[in-house]
Tab-separated table of C-alpha atoms in Angstrom:
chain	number	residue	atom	x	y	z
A	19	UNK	CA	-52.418	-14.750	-15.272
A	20	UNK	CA	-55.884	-16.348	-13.334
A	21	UNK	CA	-58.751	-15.773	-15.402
A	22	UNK	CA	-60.352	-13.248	-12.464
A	23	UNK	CA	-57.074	-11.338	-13.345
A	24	UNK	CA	-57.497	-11.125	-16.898
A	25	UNK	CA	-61.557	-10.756	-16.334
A	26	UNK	CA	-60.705	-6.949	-14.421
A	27	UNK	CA	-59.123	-5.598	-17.599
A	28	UNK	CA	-62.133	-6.847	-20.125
A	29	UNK	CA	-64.925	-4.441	-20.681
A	30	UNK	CA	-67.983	-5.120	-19.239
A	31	UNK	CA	-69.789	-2.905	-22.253
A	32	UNK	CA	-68.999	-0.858	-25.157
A	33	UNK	CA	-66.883	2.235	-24.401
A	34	UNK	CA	-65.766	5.814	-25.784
A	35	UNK	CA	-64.236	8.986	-24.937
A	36	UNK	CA	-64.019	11.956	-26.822
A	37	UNK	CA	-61.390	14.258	-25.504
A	38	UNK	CA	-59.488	17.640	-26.231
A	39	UNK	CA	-56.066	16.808	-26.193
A	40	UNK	CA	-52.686	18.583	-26.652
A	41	UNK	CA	-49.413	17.032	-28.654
A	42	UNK	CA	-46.820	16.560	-26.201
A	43	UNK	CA	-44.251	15.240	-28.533
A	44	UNK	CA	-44.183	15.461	-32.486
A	45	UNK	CA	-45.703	12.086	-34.031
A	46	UNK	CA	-45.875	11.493	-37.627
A	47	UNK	CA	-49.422	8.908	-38.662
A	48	UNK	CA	-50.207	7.868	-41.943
A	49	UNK	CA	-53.959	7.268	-42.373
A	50	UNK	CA	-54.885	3.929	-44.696
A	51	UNK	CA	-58.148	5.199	-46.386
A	52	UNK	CA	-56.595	7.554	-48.490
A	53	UNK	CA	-53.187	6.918	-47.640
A	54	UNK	CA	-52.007	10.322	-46.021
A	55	UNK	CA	-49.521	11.901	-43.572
A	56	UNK	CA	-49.677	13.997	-40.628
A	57	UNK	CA	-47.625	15.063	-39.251
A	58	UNK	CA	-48.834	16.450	-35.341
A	59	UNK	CA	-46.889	18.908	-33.630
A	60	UNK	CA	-45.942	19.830	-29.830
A	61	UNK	CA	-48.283	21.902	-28.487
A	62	UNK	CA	-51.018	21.587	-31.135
A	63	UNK	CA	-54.711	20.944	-29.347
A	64	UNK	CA	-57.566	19.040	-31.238
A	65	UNK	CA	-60.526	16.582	-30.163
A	66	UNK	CA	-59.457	12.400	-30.147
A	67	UNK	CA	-61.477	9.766	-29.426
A	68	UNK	CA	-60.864	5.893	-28.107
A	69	UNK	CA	-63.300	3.516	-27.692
A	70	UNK	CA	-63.192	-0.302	-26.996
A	71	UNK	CA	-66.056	-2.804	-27.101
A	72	UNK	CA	-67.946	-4.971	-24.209
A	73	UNK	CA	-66.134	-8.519	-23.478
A	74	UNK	CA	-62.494	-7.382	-24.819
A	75	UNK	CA	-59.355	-6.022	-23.442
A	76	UNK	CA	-59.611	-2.653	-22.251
A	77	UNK	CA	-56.574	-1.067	-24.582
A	78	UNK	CA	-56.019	2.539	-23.527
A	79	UNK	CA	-52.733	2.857	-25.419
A	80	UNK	CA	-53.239	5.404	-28.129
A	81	UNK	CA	-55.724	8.193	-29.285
A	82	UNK	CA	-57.815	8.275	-32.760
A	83	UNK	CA	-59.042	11.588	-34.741
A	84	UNK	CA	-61.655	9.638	-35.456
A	85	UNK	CA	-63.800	6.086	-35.623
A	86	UNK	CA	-63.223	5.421	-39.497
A	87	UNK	CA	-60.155	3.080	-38.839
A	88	UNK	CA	-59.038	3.738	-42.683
A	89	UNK	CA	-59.109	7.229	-42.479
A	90	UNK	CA	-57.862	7.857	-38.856
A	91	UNK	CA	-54.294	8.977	-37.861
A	92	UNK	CA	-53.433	7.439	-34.379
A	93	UNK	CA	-51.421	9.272	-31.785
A	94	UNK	CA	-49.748	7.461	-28.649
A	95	UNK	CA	-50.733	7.943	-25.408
A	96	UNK	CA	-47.760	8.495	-24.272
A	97	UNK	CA	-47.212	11.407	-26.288
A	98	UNK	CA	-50.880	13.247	-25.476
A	99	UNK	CA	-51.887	15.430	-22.572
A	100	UNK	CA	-56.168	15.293	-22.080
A	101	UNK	CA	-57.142	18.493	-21.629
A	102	UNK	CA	-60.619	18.113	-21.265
A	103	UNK	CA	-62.860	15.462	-21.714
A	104	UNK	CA	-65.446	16.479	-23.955
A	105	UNK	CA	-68.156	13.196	-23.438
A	106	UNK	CA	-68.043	9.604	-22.552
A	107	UNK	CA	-68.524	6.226	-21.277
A	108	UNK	CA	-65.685	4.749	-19.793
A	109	UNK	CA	-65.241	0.593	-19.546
A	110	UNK	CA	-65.872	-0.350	-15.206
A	111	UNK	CA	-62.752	-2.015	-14.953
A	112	UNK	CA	-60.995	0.409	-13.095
A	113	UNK	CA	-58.206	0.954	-16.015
């Protein structure tokens, strides 16, 4: 990989998106901070979030309930529909 190549998937700034979202397959995510299972189910809808920072890899692989890393449960991509999106700022990178 040239370093232009590797420079189109690195944010330019600080990123987020907050999103309503619907469980396409059943995913079980144990949180750290208490340590705690959930279990989501197909078909269930809630808000997500994601969010990289300015300068790094733009990773787009996986959804968050929320920004307190210990205390999140994180959800695949793969397995989420976006219904909505709710607010944002998305990286320029064209990812």
């Amino acid at each position: 990989m040239t370093d232009r190549e590797h420079q189109e998937d690195v944010a330019p700034h600080d990123w987020f998106m907050r999103a309503r979202i619907r469980i396409r397959q059943e995913h079980q995510s144990y949180s750290v901070e208490p340590l705690a299972l959930k279990i989501f189910r197909q078909g269930e809808e809630l808000p997500m979030v994601r969010w990289g920072r300015g300068g790094q890899e733009v990773e787009m692989d996986s959804w968050w309930t929320g920004q307190d890393i210990s205390a999140a449960h994180i959800v695949p991509a793969d397995k989420v529909e976006v219904l909505e999106v709710l607010e944002g700022r998305l990286p320029e990178t064209g990812v």
